[in-house]
PDB file of C-alpha atoms in Angstrom:
ATOM      1  CA  MET T 661      61.629 150.032 102.570  1.00 39.00           C
ATOM      2  CA  PHE T 662      63.703 152.650 100.823  1.00 46.00           C
ATOM      3  CA  ILE T 663      63.187 153.200  97.114  1.00 45.00           C
ATOM      4  CA  ASN T 664      66.448 154.215  95.496  1.00 47.00           C
ATOM      5  CA  SER T 665      66.773 156.359  92.394  1.00 45.00           C
ATOM      6  CA  MET T 666      66.611 153.278  90.189  1.00 37.00           C
ATOM      7  CA  GLY T 667      63.191 152.380  91.617  1.00 42.00           C
ATOM      8  CA  ASP T 668      64.509 149.251  93.296  1.00 43.00           C
ATOM      9  CA  SER T 669      63.390 148.434  96.817  1.00 42.00           C
ATOM     10  CA  ASP T 670      66.275 148.239  99.272  1.00 58.00           C
ATOM     11  CA  SER T 671      66.463 148.120 103.010  1.00 85.00           C
ATOM     12  CA  LEU T 672      67.251 151.408 104.719  1.00 95.00           C
ATOM     13  CA  GLU T 673      68.856 150.789 108.093  1.00 96.00           C
ATOM     14  CA  ILE T 674      68.798 153.494 110.745  1.00 98.00           C
ATOM     15  CA  ARG T 675      71.260 152.940 113.550  1.00 98.00           C
ATOM     16  CA  HIS T 676      73.345 154.737 116.149  1.00 98.00           C
ATOM     17  CA  ALA T 677      76.312 156.486 114.592  1.00 98.00           C
ATOM     18  CA  THR T 678      79.808 155.283 115.433  1.00 96.00           C
ATOM     19  CA  GLU T 679      83.271 156.771 115.096  1.00 95.00           C
ATOM     20  CA  VAL T 680      83.672 155.230 111.635  1.00 97.00           C
ATOM     21  CA  ASP T 681      80.651 157.209 110.414  1.00 98.00           C
ATOM     22  CA  ARG T 682      82.226 160.614 111.096  1.00 97.00           C
ATOM     23  CA  ASP T 683      83.576 161.167 107.559  1.00 97.00           C
ATOM     24  CA  ALA T 684      80.220 160.346 105.959  1.00 98.00           C
ATOM     25  CA  ILE T 685      78.365 162.531 108.464  1.00 98.00           C
ATOM     26  CA  TRP T 686      80.760 165.404 107.810  1.00 98.00           C
ATOM     27  CA  ASN T 687      80.257 165.050 104.047  1.00 98.00           C
ATOM     28  CA  ILE T 688      76.477 165.280 104.451  1.00 98.00           C
ATOM     29  CA  PHE T 689      76.664 168.047 107.056  1.00 98.00           C
ATOM     30  CA  HIS T 690      79.006 170.125 104.916  1.00 98.00           C
ATOM     31  CA  ALA T 691      76.888 169.687 101.770  1.00 97.00           C
ATOM     32  CA  VAL T 692      73.732 170.740 103.644  1.00 97.00           C
ATOM     33  CA  ILE T 693      75.146 173.831 105.359  1.00 97.00           C
ATOM     34  CA  ALA T 694      77.302 175.019 102.439  1.00 96.00           C
ATOM     35  CA  THR T 695      74.261 176.439 100.652  1.00 95.00           C
ATOM     36  CA  GLY T 696      73.309 178.515 103.697  1.00 96.00           C
ATOM     37  CA  ASP T 697      69.581 178.149 103.032  1.00 96.00           C
ATOM     38  CA  THR T 698      68.245 175.714 105.658  1.00 96.00           C
ATOM     39  CA  TYR T 699      70.387 175.879 108.811  1.00 96.00           C
ATOM     40  CA  ALA T 700      71.740 178.788 110.831  1.00 96.00           C
ATOM     41  CA  PHE T 701      75.203 177.188 110.919  1.00 97.00           C
ATOM     42  CA  ASP T 702      78.037 179.162 109.354  1.00 96.00           C
ATOM     43  CA  PRO T 703      78.444 177.701 105.840  1.00 96.00           C
ATOM     44  CA  GLN T 704      82.211 177.795 106.497  1.00 96.00           C
ATOM     45  CA  MET T 705      81.920 175.813 109.755  1.00 97.00           C
ATOM     46  CA  SER T 706      84.891 173.513 110.243  1.00 97.00           C
ATOM     47  CA  ARG T 707      84.689 169.732 110.285  1.00 97.00           C
ATOM     48  CA  GLN T 708      85.847 169.721 113.905  1.00 98.00           C
ATOM     49  CA  GLU T 709      83.135 172.185 114.998  1.00 97.00           C
ATOM     50  CA  ALA T 710      80.421 170.376 113.056  1.00 97.00           C
ATOM     51  CA  LEU T 711      81.236 166.949 114.448  1.00 98.00           C
ATOM     52  CA  ALA T 712      81.613 168.333 117.978  1.00 97.00           C
ATOM     53  CA  TYR T 713      78.080 169.727 117.651  1.00 97.00           C
ATOM     54  CA  TRP T 714      76.620 166.545 116.095  1.00 98.00           C
ATOM     55  CA  PHE T 715      78.247 164.264 118.696  1.00 97.00           C
ATOM     56  CA  GLN T 716      77.655 166.250 121.915  1.00 96.00           C
ATOM     57  CA  SER T 717      77.581 164.103 125.032  1.00 94.00           C
ATOM     58  CA  ASP T 718      73.866 164.768 125.640  1.00 94.00           C
ATOM     59  CA  THR T 719      72.958 163.836 122.068  1.00 97.00           C
ATOM     60  CA  HIS T 720      71.850 160.595 120.418  1.00 98.00           C
ATOM     61  CA  THR T 721      73.346 160.542 116.921  1.00 98.00           C
ATOM     62  CA  TYR T 722      71.988 158.288 114.182  1.00 98.00           C
ATOM     63  CA  VAL T 723      72.731 157.479 110.564  1.00 98.00           C
ATOM     64  CA  ALA T 724      70.560 156.148 107.758  1.00 98.00           C
ATOM     65  CA  GLU T 725      72.451 153.609 105.714  1.00 97.00           C
ATOM     66  CA  GLU T 726      71.533 152.050 102.392  1.00 94.00           C
ATOM     67  CA  ASN T 727      73.784 149.481 100.713  1.00 91.00           C
ATOM     68  CA  ARG T 728      76.569 150.317 103.195  1.00 91.00           C
ATOM     69  CA  GLN T 729      76.449 154.020 102.296  1.00 95.00           C
ATOM     70  CA  ILE T 730      75.373 156.702 104.747  1.00 97.00           C
ATOM     71  CA  VAL T 731      72.566 158.694 103.095  1.00 98.00           C
ATOM     72  CA  GLY T 732      71.293 160.640 106.099  1.00 98.00           C
ATOM     73  CA  THR T 733      71.893 161.517 109.719  1.00 98.00           C
ATOM     74  CA  TYR T 734      69.928 162.917 112.606  1.00 98.00           C
ATOM     75  CA  ILE T 735      70.408 163.894 116.217  1.00 98.00           C
ATOM     76  CA  LEU T 736      68.000 163.652 119.129  1.00 98.00           C
ATOM     77  CA  ARG T 737      68.334 165.417 122.475  1.00 98.00           C
ATOM     78  CA  ALA T 738      66.391 167.276 125.122  1.00 98.00           C
ATOM     79  CA  ASN T 739      65.256 170.667 123.850  1.00 97.00           C
ATOM     80  CA  GLN T 740      66.031 172.321 127.198  1.00 96.00           C
ATOM     81  CA  PRO T 741      67.763 171.236 130.404  1.00 96.00           C
ATOM     82  CA  SER T 742      66.142 170.244 133.681  1.00 96.00           C
ATOM     83  CA  LEU T 743      62.501 171.369 133.858  1.00 97.00           C
ATOM     84  CA  GLY T 744      62.205 171.428 130.043  1.00 96.00           C
ATOM     85  CA  SER T 745      64.002 168.140 129.449  1.00 97.00           C
ATOM     86  CA  HIS T 746      60.768 166.218 128.794  1.00 98.00           C
ATOM     87  CA  VAL T 747      60.525 167.863 125.337  1.00 98.00           C
ATOM     88  CA  ALA T 748      62.817 166.488 122.646  1.00 98.00           C
ATOM     89  CA  ASN T 749      64.605 168.368 119.905  1.00 98.00           C
ATOM     90  CA  ALA T 750      66.100 166.928 116.734  1.00 98.00           C
ATOM     91  CA  ALA T 751      67.924 167.931 113.564  1.00 97.00           C
ATOM     92  CA  PHE T 752      68.026 166.036 110.273  1.00 98.00           C
ATOM     93  CA  MET T 753      70.295 166.054 107.247  1.00 97.00           C
ATOM     94  CA  VAL T 754      69.961 164.011 104.049  1.00 97.00           C
ATOM     95  CA  ALA T 755      72.707 163.588 101.467  1.00 97.00           C
ATOM     96  CA  PRO T 756      71.878 165.636  98.341  1.00 95.00           C
ATOM     97  CA  ARG T 757      71.863 162.479  96.178  1.00 93.00           C
ATOM     98  CA  ALA T 758      69.221 160.875  98.445  1.00 94.00           C
ATOM     99  CA  ARG T 759      66.764 163.760  98.714  1.00 92.00           C
ATOM    100  CA  GLY T 760      63.195 163.067  97.702  1.00 90.00           C
ATOM    101  CA  LEU T 761      63.611 159.318  98.169  1.00 91.00           C
ATOM    102  CA  GLY T 762      61.976 158.898 101.579  1.00 94.00           C
ATOM    103  CA  VAL T 763      65.115 159.030 103.744  1.00 97.00           C
ATOM    104  CA  GLY T 764      63.899 162.050 105.715  1.00 96.00           C
ATOM    105  CA  GLN T 765      60.521 160.478 106.361  1.00 96.00           C
ATOM    106  CA  LYS T 766      62.064 157.222 107.580  1.00 97.00           C
ATOM    107  CA  MET T 767      64.463 159.112 109.848  1.00 98.00           C
ATOM    108  CA  GLY T 768      61.575 161.253 111.152  1.00 97.00           C
ATOM    109  CA  GLU T 769      59.485 158.194 111.965  1.00 97.00           C
ATOM    110  CA  HIS T 770      62.471 156.511 113.607  1.00 98.00           C
ATOM    111  CA  CYS T 771      63.210 159.652 115.615  1.00 98.00           C
ATOM    112  CA  LEU T 772      59.652 159.900 116.929  1.00 98.00           C
ATOM    113  CA  SER T 773      59.826 156.267 118.008  1.00 98.00           C
ATOM    114  CA  GLU T 774      63.181 156.785 119.722  1.00 98.00           C
ATOM    115  CA  ALA T 775      61.951 159.939 121.458  1.00 98.00           C
ATOM    116  CA  ARG T 776      58.997 158.005 122.877  1.00 98.00           C
ATOM    117  CA  ARG T 777      61.309 155.154 123.911  1.00 98.00           C
ATOM    118  CA  PHE T 778      63.483 157.651 125.828  1.00 98.00           C
ATOM    119  CA  GLY T 779      60.399 158.979 127.610  1.00 98.00           C
ATOM    120  CA  PHE T 780      60.029 162.368 125.924  1.00 98.00           C
ATOM    121  CA  ARG T 781      56.474 163.746 126.076  1.00 98.00           C
ATOM    122  CA  ALA T 782      56.730 166.031 123.043  1.00 98.00           C
ATOM    123  CA  MET T 783      59.097 167.181 120.302  1.00 98.00           C
ATOM    124  CA  GLN T 784      59.893 170.714 119.233  1.00 98.00           C
ATOM    125  CA  PHE T 785      61.838 172.110 116.309  1.00 98.00           C
ATOM    126  CA  ASN T 786      63.069 175.570 117.251  1.00 97.00           C
ATOM    127  CA  PHE T 787      64.234 176.935 113.909  1.00 97.00           C
ATOM    128  CA  VAL T 788      62.572 175.654 110.731  1.00 98.00           C
ATOM    129  CA  VAL T 789      63.376 178.049 107.889  1.00 98.00           C
ATOM    130  CA  SER T 790      60.136 179.087 106.175  1.00 98.00           C
ATOM    131  CA  THR T 791      61.500 178.469 102.666  1.00 97.00           C
ATOM    132  CA  ASN T 792      62.425 174.867 103.542  1.00 96.00           C
ATOM    133  CA  THR T 793      59.077 173.710 102.178  1.00 96.00           C
ATOM    134  CA  SER T 794      60.005 170.028 101.873  1.00 94.00           C
ATOM    135  CA  ALA T 795      60.911 169.865 105.580  1.00 96.00           C
ATOM    136  CA  ILE T 796      57.778 171.762 106.610  1.00 98.00           C
ATOM    137  CA  HIS T 797      55.622 169.441 104.503  1.00 96.00           C
ATOM    138  CA  LEU T 798      57.280 166.364 106.029  1.00 97.00           C
ATOM    139  CA  TRP T 799      56.949 167.589 109.610  1.00 97.00           C
ATOM    140  CA  LYS T 800      53.277 168.394 109.063  1.00 98.00           C
ATOM    141  CA  GLN T 801      52.781 164.877 107.633  1.00 97.00           C
ATOM    142  CA  LEU T 802      54.354 163.518 110.826  1.00 98.00           C
ATOM    143  CA  GLY T 803      51.956 165.466 113.033  1.00 98.00           C
ATOM    144  CA  PHE T 804      53.862 168.670 113.775  1.00 98.00           C
ATOM    145  CA  LYS T 805      52.139 172.030 113.829  1.00 98.00           C
ATOM    146  CA  ILE T 806      53.596 175.491 113.417  1.00 98.00           C
ATOM    147  CA  VAL T 807      53.130 177.035 116.859  1.00 98.00           C
ATOM    148  CA  GLY T 808      55.116 180.197 116.313  1.00 98.00           C
ATOM    149  CA  THR T 809      56.696 182.403 113.699  1.00 98.00           C
ATOM    150  CA  LEU T 810      59.943 184.302 114.251  1.00 98.00           C
ATOM    151  CA  PRO T 811      59.742 187.191 111.763  1.00 98.00           C
ATOM    152  CA  GLY T 812      62.934 187.761 109.782  1.00 98.00           C
ATOM    153  CA  ALA T 813      64.968 185.478 112.067  1.00 98.00           C
ATOM    154  CA  PHE T 814      66.973 183.841 109.256  1.00 98.00           C
ATOM    155  CA  ARG T 815      69.330 185.608 106.872  1.00 97.00           C
ATOM    156  CA  HIS T 816      68.853 183.681 103.625  1.00 97.00           C
ATOM    157  CA  PRO T 817      71.735 184.147 101.136  1.00 96.00           C
ATOM    158  CA  GLU T 818      69.350 185.008  98.268  1.00 96.00           C
ATOM    159  CA  LYS T 819      66.032 186.049  99.832  1.00 97.00           C
ATOM    160  CA  GLY T 820      67.353 188.200 102.674  1.00 98.00           C
ATOM    161  CA  TYR T 821      65.665 188.151 106.070  1.00 98.00           C
ATOM    162  CA  ILE T 822      62.932 185.514 106.147  1.00 98.00           C
ATOM    163  CA  ASP T 823      60.720 183.935 108.779  1.00 98.00           C
ATOM    164  CA  VAL T 824      61.482 180.884 110.859  1.00 98.00           C
ATOM    165  CA  TYR T 825      58.897 178.538 112.359  1.00 98.00           C
ATOM    166  CA  VAL T 826      58.756 176.794 115.704  1.00 98.00           C
ATOM    167  CA  MET T 827      57.087 173.422 115.161  1.00 98.00           C
ATOM    168  CA  PHE T 828      55.730 171.136 117.883  1.00 98.00           C
ATOM    169  CA  ARG T 829      53.934 167.838 118.436  1.00 98.00           C
ATOM    170  CA  SER T 830      52.923 165.779 121.398  1.00 98.00           C
ATOM    171  CA  LEU T 831      54.325 162.268 121.750  1.00 98.00           C
ATOM    172  CA  LEU T 832      51.633 161.120 124.173  1.00 96.00           C
TER     173      LEU T 832
END
């Protein structure tokens, strides 16, 4: 169950994204990257580029919907082709108005279940910005470990060059 900002318990549905979800996904995507503090995407990335990335042919795209409003989205794909395709990769975005309400956790749990269903043996996040403490906390709660640090790999708009983490967990 999803607890909205009013404290009421509502059902949060996570489902495959469809064409009609593109505007809502773009709105979330744009709001998340515009700050330039959690993703390496150009904060000025166009709608067309963003949606082309989010809906690549080798990607499973999902939305989290509450009361017929899209409040989050995530993608799931193989981290690498061919001999590395047994390890999944994913990216998550939550609408600013829905942050801190459990949407990310529900999407993370759903994603892990989907990754197992597709036969992935592990999941890896390649580029978790070290100042994104809420994401790091959530991924650790869901069983991920920091397995590597990329020193100064992210150019934060306020903090300058900061570290990025590679996070990993088995799905077996």
